[in-house]
Short mmCIF file of C-alpha atoms in Angstrom, two decimals:
data_model
loop_
_atom_site.label_atom_id
_atom_site.label_comp_id
_atom_site.label_asym_id
_atom_site.label_seq_id
_atom_site.Cartn_x
_atom_site.Cartn_y
_atom_site.Cartn_z
CA MET A 1 0.00 0.00 0.00
CA GLN A 2 2.86 2.37 0.86
CA ASN A 3 4.54 1.72 -2.49
CA GLN A 4 1.23 2.36 -4.26
CA ASN A 5 0.90 5.71 -2.45
CA HIS A 6 4.42 6.68 -3.52
CA GLN A 7 3.58 5.81 -7.13
CA SER A 8 0.40 7.93 -6.95
CA ALA A 9 2.37 10.85 -5.54
CA ALA A 10 4.94 10.46 -8.29
CA LEU A 11 2.20 10.45 -10.91
CA ALA A 12 0.65 13.55 -9.33
CA THR A 13 4.02 15.25 -9.37
CA ASP A 14 4.50 14.33 -13.01
CA LYS A 15 1.04 15.62 -13.91
CA THR A 16 1.63 18.82 -11.97
CA SER A 17 4.97 19.32 -13.69
CA GLY A 18 3.34 18.70 -17.03
CA ALA A 19 0.65 21.27 -16.27
CA GLN A 20 3.26 23.81 -15.22
CA ILE A 21 5.11 23.30 -18.48
CA ASP A 22 1.86 23.86 -20.39
CA VAL A 23 1.12 27.04 -18.44
CA GLN A 24 4.61 28.38 -19.04
CA ALA A 25 4.36 27.64 -22.75
CA LYS A 26 0.96 29.30 -22.91
CA ARG A 27 2.26 32.31 -20.98
CA ARG A 28 5.13 32.73 -23.45
CA LYS A 29 2.68 32.54 -26.34
CA LEU A 30 0.40 35.12 -24.74
CA GLU A 31 3.36 37.38 -23.97
CA THR A 32 4.45 37.18 -27.61
CA TYR A 33 0.96 38.17 -28.72
CA GLY A 34 1.02 41.01 -26.19
CA TRP A 35 4.27 42.31 -27.65
CA TRP A 36 2.80 42.24 -31.15
CA MET A 37 -0.04 44.42 -29.85
CA VAL A 38 2.53 46.71 -28.25
CA ALA A 39 4.21 46.99 -31.66
CA ILE A 40 0.94 48.08 -33.33
CA ILE A 41 0.18 50.56 -30.54
CA THR A 42 3.72 51.93 -30.75
CA LEU A 43 3.34 52.37 -34.51
CA GLY A 44 0.14 54.23 -33.78
CA GLY A 45 2.13 56.39 -31.36
CA VAL A 46 4.63 57.23 -34.10
CA ILE A 47 1.81 58.39 -36.38
CA ASN A 48 0.17 60.15 -33.44
CA TYR A 49 3.21 62.32 -32.88
CA LEU A 50 3.89 62.88 -36.55
CA ASP A 51 0.37 64.35 -36.67
CA ARG A 52 1.14 66.60 -33.73
CA SER A 53 4.50 67.67 -35.15
CA THR A 54 3.24 68.74 -38.56
CA LEU A 55 2.33 72.23 -37.37
CA SER A 56 5.63 72.69 -35.50
CA ILE A 57 7.64 71.68 -38.59
CA GLY A 58 5.54 73.84 -40.89
CA ASN A 59 5.48 76.68 -38.34
CA THR A 60 7.36 79.40 -40.24
CA THR A 61 6.19 78.26 -43.70
CA ILE A 62 2.52 78.21 -42.71
CA GLN A 63 2.88 81.50 -40.85
CA GLY A 64 4.37 83.12 -43.94
CA GLN A 65 1.90 81.69 -46.47
CA LEU A 66 -1.25 82.32 -44.43
CA GLY A 67 -0.07 85.57 -42.82
CA PHE A 68 -0.44 84.55 -39.17
CA THR A 69 1.13 86.61 -36.36
CA THR A 70 3.45 85.12 -33.71
CA ILE A 71 0.60 85.23 -31.18
CA GLN A 72 -1.71 83.46 -33.62
CA MET A 73 0.92 80.75 -34.13
CA GLY A 74 1.19 80.36 -30.36
CA LEU A 75 -2.59 79.95 -30.18
CA LEU A 76 -2.54 77.39 -33.00
CA LEU A 77 0.28 75.43 -31.36
CA SER A 78 -1.76 75.23 -28.16
CA ALA A 79 -5.11 74.61 -29.88
CA PHE A 80 -4.39 70.89 -29.91
CA SER A 81 -3.51 70.65 -26.23
CA TRP A 82 -6.56 72.22 -24.53
CA PRO A 83 -9.15 69.86 -26.06
CA TYR A 84 -6.69 66.98 -25.77
CA ALA A 85 -6.41 67.61 -22.04
CA LEU A 86 -10.18 67.85 -21.53
CA ALA A 87 -10.96 64.83 -23.73
CA ASN A 88 -8.66 62.70 -21.57
CA LEU A 89 -11.28 62.76 -18.82
CA PRO A 90 -14.11 60.98 -20.66
CA GLY A 91 -11.56 59.08 -22.76
CA GLY A 92 -10.13 57.14 -19.84
CA PHE A 93 -13.62 56.39 -18.51
CA LEU A 94 -14.74 55.03 -21.89
CA ILE A 95 -11.67 52.79 -22.17
CA ASP A 96 -12.19 51.37 -18.67
CA ARG A 97 -15.86 50.80 -19.50
CA PHE A 98 -15.67 49.45 -23.05
CA GLY A 99 -12.08 48.32 -23.47
CA PRO A 100 -9.29 49.62 -25.71
CA LYS A 101 -10.22 48.04 -29.05
CA LYS A 102 -13.26 50.07 -30.11
CA VAL A 103 -12.24 53.33 -28.44
CA PHE A 104 -8.71 53.30 -29.84
CA LEU A 105 -9.97 52.35 -33.31
CA GLY A 106 -12.43 55.25 -33.38
CA CYS A 107 -9.82 57.70 -32.18
CA LEU A 108 -7.12 56.50 -34.58
CA ALA A 109 -9.45 56.72 -37.57
CA GLY A 110 -10.79 60.05 -36.32
CA TRP A 111 -7.45 61.82 -35.91
CA SER A 112 -6.27 60.50 -39.30
CA ILE A 113 -9.31 61.94 -41.07
CA VAL A 114 -8.83 65.28 -39.29
CA ALA A 115 -5.16 65.34 -40.37
CA ILE A 116 -6.21 64.81 -43.99
CA LEU A 117 -8.80 67.58 -43.77
CA THR A 118 -6.22 69.96 -42.27
CA GLY A 119 -4.44 69.88 -45.60
CA PHE A 120 -7.37 71.83 -47.05
CA VAL A 121 -7.75 74.67 -44.47
CA SER A 122 -7.36 78.24 -45.69
CA ASN A 123 -7.56 80.58 -42.67
CA PHE A 124 -6.87 80.87 -38.94
CA VAL A 125 -10.36 79.85 -37.79
CA SER A 126 -10.54 76.66 -39.87
CA PHE A 127 -6.98 75.77 -38.88
CA TYR A 128 -7.79 76.30 -35.22
CA ILE A 129 -10.93 74.14 -35.42
CA ALA A 130 -8.96 71.35 -37.10
CA ARG A 131 -6.37 71.38 -34.33
CA VAL A 132 -9.12 71.26 -31.71
CA PHE A 133 -10.67 68.15 -33.25
CA LEU A 134 -7.22 66.58 -33.63
CA GLY A 135 -6.69 67.03 -29.90
CA ILE A 136 -10.04 65.45 -29.04
CA ALA A 137 -9.44 62.45 -31.29
CA GLU A 138 -5.90 61.76 -30.08
CA ALA A 139 -6.68 62.07 -26.35
CA PRO A 140 -7.39 58.40 -25.47
CA PHE A 141 -4.27 57.01 -27.20
CA PHE A 142 -1.93 56.51 -24.23
CA ALA A 143 -4.75 55.43 -21.91
CA ALA A 144 -5.71 52.77 -24.45
CA GLY A 145 -2.10 51.62 -24.58
CA LEU A 146 -1.94 51.47 -20.77
CA LYS A 147 -5.17 49.47 -20.63
CA ALA A 148 -3.95 47.00 -23.26
CA ALA A 149 -0.70 46.59 -21.31
CA GLN A 150 -2.71 46.00 -18.13
CA TYR A 151 -4.58 43.20 -19.90
CA TRP A 152 -1.57 41.50 -21.50
CA PHE A 153 1.23 41.99 -18.91
CA ASN A 154 1.36 41.57 -15.14
CA ALA A 155 2.62 44.26 -12.76
CA LYS A 156 6.19 42.94 -12.64
CA ASP A 157 6.61 43.07 -16.42
CA ARG A 158 4.41 46.03 -17.32
CA SER A 159 6.89 48.92 -17.12
CA MET A 160 8.78 47.86 -20.24
CA PRO A 161 5.79 47.48 -22.62
CA VAL A 162 4.32 50.75 -21.33
CA SER A 163 7.69 52.45 -21.88
CA VAL A 164 7.98 50.94 -25.36
CA ILE A 165 4.50 52.27 -26.19
CA ASN A 166 5.68 55.69 -25.03
CA THR A 167 8.74 55.47 -27.29
CA GLY A 168 6.31 55.72 -30.19
CA SER A 169 5.89 59.38 -29.40
CA GLN A 170 9.64 59.88 -29.25
CA ILE A 171 10.26 57.97 -32.47
CA GLY A 172 7.66 60.20 -34.06
CA ASN A 173 9.44 63.25 -32.67
CA ALA A 174 12.83 61.94 -33.82
CA ILE A 175 11.90 61.04 -37.40
CA GLY A 176 9.37 63.85 -37.65
CA PRO A 177 11.73 66.79 -38.29
CA PRO A 178 13.69 65.22 -41.19
CA LEU A 179 10.75 63.25 -42.61
CA LEU A 180 8.17 66.02 -42.37
CA THR A 181 10.67 68.63 -43.55
CA ALA A 182 11.39 66.44 -46.59
CA LEU A 183 7.66 66.19 -47.34
CA LEU A 184 7.28 69.94 -46.81
CA VAL A 185 10.18 70.83 -49.12
CA THR A 186 9.39 68.19 -51.76
CA PHE A 187 5.63 68.74 -51.91
CA SER A 188 3.95 71.29 -49.62
CA TRP A 189 2.78 71.63 -46.06
CA ARG A 190 -0.72 70.63 -47.18
CA THR A 191 0.50 67.37 -48.74
CA MET A 192 2.50 66.72 -45.57
CA PHE A 193 -0.70 66.71 -43.48
CA ILE A 194 -2.54 64.46 -45.95
CA ILE A 195 0.21 61.81 -46.17
CA VAL A 196 0.45 61.50 -42.38
CA GLY A 197 -3.33 61.14 -42.14
CA VAL A 198 -3.40 58.32 -44.68
CA ALA A 199 -0.65 56.50 -42.74
CA GLY A 200 -2.87 56.64 -39.64
CA LEU A 201 -5.75 54.97 -41.46
CA VAL A 202 -3.45 52.07 -42.38
CA VAL A 203 -2.59 51.53 -38.69
CA ALA A 204 -6.30 51.69 -37.82
CA ILE A 205 -6.95 48.77 -40.19
CA LEU A 206 -4.14 46.74 -38.58
CA TRP A 207 -5.57 47.41 -35.11
CA TRP A 208 -9.10 46.35 -36.07
CA PHE A 209 -8.03 43.03 -37.55
CA PHE A 210 -5.39 41.96 -35.03
CA TYR A 211 -6.22 43.27 -31.53
CA ARG A 212 -8.42 41.38 -29.03
CA ASP A 213 -8.78 41.37 -25.24
CA PRO A 214 -7.56 38.26 -23.36
CA SER A 215 -10.11 35.72 -22.19
CA GLU A 216 -10.66 35.01 -18.48
CA ALA A 217 -8.48 31.88 -18.65
CA GLU A 218 -5.74 33.75 -20.51
CA GLU A 219 -5.76 36.62 -18.01
CA LYS A 220 -5.29 34.19 -15.12
CA ILE A 221 -2.23 32.77 -16.86
CA ILE A 222 -0.87 36.26 -17.55
CA MET A 223 -1.35 37.38 -13.94
CA SER A 224 -0.13 34.11 -12.33
CA GLY A 225 2.77 34.74 -9.99
CA SER A 226 1.90 38.43 -9.74
CA GLU A 227 0.53 40.38 -6.79
CA GLU A 228 -2.47 41.11 -9.02
CA GLU A 229 -3.40 37.45 -9.40
CA ASP A 230 -6.08 37.33 -6.73
CA GLU A 231 -7.68 40.63 -7.67
CA ALA A 232 -7.38 40.53 -11.46
CA GLU A 233 -10.65 41.19 -13.27
CA THR A 234 -11.71 39.56 -16.49
CA PRO A 235 -12.05 42.26 -19.18
CA ALA A 236 -15.45 40.94 -20.27
CA LYS A 237 -16.81 41.25 -16.71
CA SER A 238 -15.15 44.50 -15.76
CA LYS A 239 -17.63 47.28 -14.94
CA HIS A 240 -16.90 50.89 -14.36
CA ALA A 241 -19.44 53.28 -12.88
CA VAL A 242 -19.40 57.06 -12.94
CA ARG A 243 -19.23 57.14 -9.14
CA GLU A 244 -15.99 55.14 -9.24
CA TRP A 245 -14.51 57.64 -11.67
CA LEU A 246 -15.62 60.52 -9.46
CA SER A 247 -14.13 58.81 -6.40
CA LEU A 248 -10.66 59.21 -7.89
CA TRP A 249 -10.92 62.97 -7.43
CA LYS A 250 -11.25 62.47 -3.67
CA LEU A 251 -7.77 60.92 -3.44
CA PRO A 252 -4.80 63.24 -2.80
CA ASN A 253 -2.62 61.16 -5.13
CA THR A 254 -4.86 62.04 -8.07
CA TRP A 255 -4.24 65.75 -7.54
CA TYR A 256 -0.51 65.42 -6.87
CA MET A 257 0.02 63.26 -9.95
CA THR A 258 -2.04 65.64 -12.08
CA ILE A 259 -0.06 68.70 -10.93
CA GLY A 260 3.27 66.88 -11.26
CA CYS A 261 2.39 65.78 -14.77
CA PHE A 262 1.43 69.37 -15.66
CA MET A 263 4.89 70.57 -14.67
CA ILE A 264 6.89 67.89 -16.49
CA PHE A 265 4.79 68.02 -19.66
CA TYR A 266 5.11 71.81 -19.74
CA THR A 267 8.81 71.57 -20.54
CA VAL A 268 8.40 68.56 -22.85
CA TRP A 269 6.01 70.62 -24.93
CA VAL A 270 8.31 73.62 -25.05
CA TYR A 271 10.58 71.23 -26.93
CA ILE A 272 7.85 69.78 -29.13
CA THR A 273 6.30 73.10 -30.17
CA TRP A 274 9.23 75.52 -30.19
CA LEU A 275 12.46 73.53 -30.75
CA PRO A 276 12.42 73.99 -34.56
CA GLY A 277 11.66 77.69 -34.12
CA TYR A 278 14.46 78.04 -31.55
CA LEU A 279 17.00 76.41 -33.87
CA GLU A 280 15.93 78.63 -36.77
CA LYS A 281 15.53 81.95 -34.98
CA ALA A 282 18.05 81.77 -32.12
CA ARG A 283 20.71 79.54 -33.72
CA GLY A 284 20.28 80.66 -37.33
CA LEU A 285 19.83 77.25 -38.96
CA SER A 286 18.18 76.83 -42.35
CA LEU A 287 14.86 74.98 -42.71
CA LYS A 288 16.65 71.81 -43.87
CA GLY A 289 19.31 72.15 -41.17
CA THR A 290 16.62 72.59 -38.55
CA GLY A 291 14.90 69.39 -39.66
CA TRP A 292 17.98 67.29 -38.98
CA ALA A 293 19.21 69.12 -35.86
CA ALA A 294 15.76 68.98 -34.20
CA ALA A 295 15.73 65.19 -34.60
CA VAL A 296 18.82 64.65 -32.43
CA PRO A 297 17.31 65.50 -29.00
CA TYR A 298 14.32 63.29 -29.79
CA ILE A 299 16.62 60.32 -30.41
CA PHE A 300 17.90 60.83 -26.88
CA GLY A 301 14.26 61.05 -25.79
CA ILE A 302 13.70 57.49 -27.08
CA LEU A 303 16.63 56.31 -24.98
CA GLY A 304 15.25 58.22 -21.98
CA VAL A 305 11.83 56.52 -22.10
CA LEU A 306 13.40 53.06 -22.46
CA PHE A 307 15.88 53.74 -19.68
CA GLY A 308 13.08 54.81 -17.33
CA GLY A 309 11.15 51.59 -17.99
CA TRP A 310 14.25 49.42 -17.72
CA ILE A 311 15.55 50.88 -14.46
CA SER A 312 12.06 50.75 -12.91
CA LYS A 313 11.76 47.05 -13.73
CA ARG A 314 15.29 46.49 -12.42
CA PHE A 315 14.37 48.07 -9.09
CA ILE A 316 11.26 45.89 -8.77
CA THR A 317 13.23 42.75 -9.62
CA ARG A 318 15.54 43.58 -6.73
CA GLY A 319 12.61 43.78 -4.32
CA MET A 320 11.76 47.48 -4.33
CA LYS A 321 8.11 48.49 -3.95
CA PRO A 322 6.58 49.35 -7.37
CA ILE A 323 5.56 52.88 -6.40
CA VAL A 324 9.13 53.68 -5.25
CA ALA A 325 10.59 52.03 -8.35
CA ARG A 326 8.47 54.38 -10.50
CA LYS A 327 9.15 57.53 -8.47
CA ILE A 328 12.95 57.31 -8.61
CA PRO A 329 13.16 57.59 -12.43
CA ILE A 330 10.46 60.28 -12.46
CA VAL A 331 12.24 62.47 -9.93
CA GLY A 332 15.77 61.73 -11.14
CA GLY A 333 14.91 62.37 -14.78
CA ALA A 334 13.11 65.64 -14.03
CA VAL A 335 15.99 66.99 -11.94
CA LEU A 336 18.59 65.98 -14.56
CA SER A 337 16.55 67.69 -17.25
CA ALA A 338 16.15 70.87 -15.20
CA CYS A 339 19.92 71.11 -14.68
CA ALA A 340 20.54 70.78 -18.42
CA VAL A 341 17.69 73.01 -19.64
CA ALA A 342 18.27 76.07 -17.46
CA PRO A 343 21.56 77.28 -19.06
CA ILE A 344 20.80 76.41 -22.72
CA ALA A 345 19.99 79.91 -23.95
CA TYR A 346 22.98 81.40 -22.12
CA VAL A 347 25.50 79.20 -23.95
CA ASP A 348 27.24 80.72 -26.97
CA SER A 349 28.50 77.46 -28.45
CA PHE A 350 25.98 75.77 -30.75
CA GLY A 351 27.58 72.38 -30.08
CA LEU A 352 27.29 72.76 -26.30
CA SER A 353 23.71 73.99 -26.58
CA MET A 354 22.87 70.85 -28.58
CA VAL A 355 24.47 68.66 -25.91
CA LEU A 356 22.36 70.37 -23.24
CA LEU A 357 19.23 70.06 -25.38
CA CYS A 358 19.88 66.32 -25.75
CA ILE A 359 20.56 65.76 -22.03
CA GLY A 360 17.52 67.88 -21.15
CA TYR A 361 15.19 65.93 -23.39
CA PHE A 362 16.65 62.59 -22.31
CA GLY A 363 16.00 63.52 -18.67
CA ALA A 364 12.50 64.84 -19.41
CA GLN A 365 11.55 61.56 -21.10
CA VAL A 366 12.90 59.20 -18.42
CA PRO A 367 9.74 59.77 -16.29
CA ILE A 368 7.18 59.35 -19.07
CA GLY A 369 6.66 55.58 -19.12
CA CYS A 370 6.90 55.44 -15.33
CA ILE A 371 4.27 58.17 -14.99
CA TRP A 372 1.80 56.00 -16.88
CA THR A 373 2.80 52.78 -15.10
CA LEU A 374 2.46 54.56 -11.76
CA ALA A 375 -1.24 55.00 -12.51
CA ALA A 376 -1.58 51.20 -12.70
CA ASP A 377 0.20 50.88 -9.33
CA VAL A 378 -1.92 53.50 -7.58
CA ALA A 379 -5.38 52.85 -9.04
CA ASP A 380 -7.70 49.87 -8.64
CA SER A 381 -7.65 47.51 -11.63
CA ASN A 382 -10.91 48.88 -13.08
CA GLN A 383 -9.76 52.50 -12.75
CA VAL A 384 -6.33 52.33 -14.35
CA ALA A 385 -7.16 54.07 -17.63
CA SER A 386 -9.27 56.63 -15.76
CA LEU A 387 -6.48 57.66 -13.39
CA GLY A 388 -3.95 57.59 -16.21
CA SER A 389 -6.17 59.87 -18.27
CA ILE A 390 -6.83 62.27 -15.39
CA GLN A 391 -3.07 62.50 -14.87
CA ASN A 392 -2.59 63.03 -18.60
CA PHE A 393 -5.27 65.72 -18.46
CA GLY A 394 -3.02 67.65 -16.10
CA GLY A 395 -0.03 66.98 -18.33
CA PHE A 396 -1.71 68.42 -21.37
CA LEU A 397 -2.94 71.45 -19.53
CA GLY A 398 0.78 72.06 -19.13
CA ALA A 399 1.26 71.24 -22.80
CA ALA A 400 -1.42 73.77 -23.72
CA VAL A 401 0.05 76.51 -21.56
CA ALA A 402 3.65 75.97 -22.75
CA PRO A 403 3.42 77.33 -26.33
CA ILE A 404 1.26 80.29 -25.29
CA VAL A 405 3.59 81.29 -22.43
CA THR A 406 6.58 80.78 -24.74
CA SER A 407 5.10 82.96 -27.49
CA TYR A 408 4.27 85.64 -24.90
CA ILE A 409 7.84 85.56 -23.51
CA LEU A 410 9.30 85.78 -27.02
CA THR A 411 7.03 88.70 -27.89
CA LYS A 412 7.90 90.62 -24.71
CA THR A 413 11.67 89.95 -24.89
CA GLY A 414 12.18 90.58 -28.58
CA GLY A 415 12.61 86.91 -29.45
CA SER A 416 14.96 85.90 -26.61
CA PHE A 417 14.70 82.28 -25.43
CA ASN A 418 16.59 82.87 -22.16
CA LEU A 419 13.55 83.02 -19.90
CA VAL A 420 11.80 80.27 -21.87
CA PHE A 421 14.27 77.62 -20.72
CA VAL A 422 14.55 78.96 -17.17
CA VAL A 423 10.78 78.69 -16.72
CA GLY A 424 10.96 75.15 -18.13
CA ALA A 425 13.62 74.18 -15.58
CA ILE A 426 11.55 75.55 -12.67
CA ALA A 427 8.53 73.55 -13.88
CA LEU A 428 10.60 70.35 -13.93
CA ILE A 429 11.77 70.85 -10.34
CA LEU A 430 8.18 71.39 -9.21
CA GLY A 431 7.13 68.23 -11.04
CA ALA A 432 9.86 66.25 -9.27
CA PHE A 433 8.65 67.61 -5.93
CA PHE A 434 5.02 66.58 -6.41
CA TYR A 435 5.86 63.07 -7.57
CA GLY A 436 8.75 62.50 -5.20
CA VAL A 437 7.41 64.02 -1.99
CA MET A 438 3.64 64.26 -2.27
CA VAL A 439 2.58 61.02 -4.02
CA LYS A 440 2.22 58.19 -1.49
CA ASP A 441 1.56 54.46 -1.53
CA ARG A 442 -2.01 53.86 -2.71
CA ARG A 443 -3.06 52.24 0.57
CA THR A 444 -1.90 55.32 2.46
CA ALA A 445 -3.61 57.54 -0.12
CA SER A 446 -6.89 55.64 0.26
CA VAL A 447 -6.88 56.24 4.00
CA ALA A 448 -6.02 59.90 3.53
CA GLY A 449 -8.82 60.31 1.03
CA LYS A 450 -11.53 59.04 3.34
#
């Protein structure tokens, strides 16, 4: 009888081992699929930021052809950001409620059509309206990417796919200046808008045919071994009520993250909206020269986003709490960027100013992926996209303010960028303070919010 029991135990062990092997194989297959989805979302991010960059690249050409003033250009450069910020609020709620597939598809197709139509505008009002609708359509992009990453990756592995998704914006920024400048010079600024819009429609088709949410059984495999395992929700059963969305505004962390994001994004968008103009007007580069020189800091931005995701995952692997592992890159990157940005306009050497621009943008991008992943660490599983979008709402209020404040400073100082970069550095330090000092562990925040 004893021998028979040993044989049964051995068989059970064999069966268990076999099941574990099957689960591991299935997990690898699911992870591979998840990474393919990340690739499509990242490609969408590239197009997303090419769309945003078209006006910055065509800034002086459009201003000259359509007769816009510097203030009008500042208003146009910010016209995208205000509606983008506001649309983040319902956007995150809709993604948590209905999932990323339909919402992201509608937005991707929507912003692509708007980009095409922008190629036909003829005056300030129509241009402004087009930028407003572009902002509304693009708003849910990063929240959709965060939600898809929440579905397909567990908490331990999520920082890298979220950071990779965020590199899409930096790839778009990096290839945007030379690519869009080439389209502008070869064809026209109108054709430039139309081509980028058509590219977005192609990505929308890819998304519709290839993306799906994981099943309940697949999600359990994905989350196995993670702290989320016991509380993971099946996407098909996940519900999200308005009162749950409203409850986020009662938590101190929501406000601190929103303000911190405002400060960091302010300086990022000084780069995105005024870097080509700075290189042309303050450094005397030609249009073609500006296209290539403006790409260099954005290449460092790609490295910054990836570094932030990598170092955060490294910290977690070594046993650090996720919220701390996110905060260190956010704070460290913001402080590094502030130190590089502050003296840029006071440097005579063009080479040294480019080095500082690259270090500044690298540092400013280190926090980006971690900012989004932090929302998944702080929020409940059915509120991740909502908190991420509220935080992004604050970020794009900063993005909206940045070009207007910059244009005002330039107008009042006769075109000097000195104060522009100093203000950007101060904003970065404030952002580091709110994330580093004010944001707390979500359990502490929940108690404080009651």
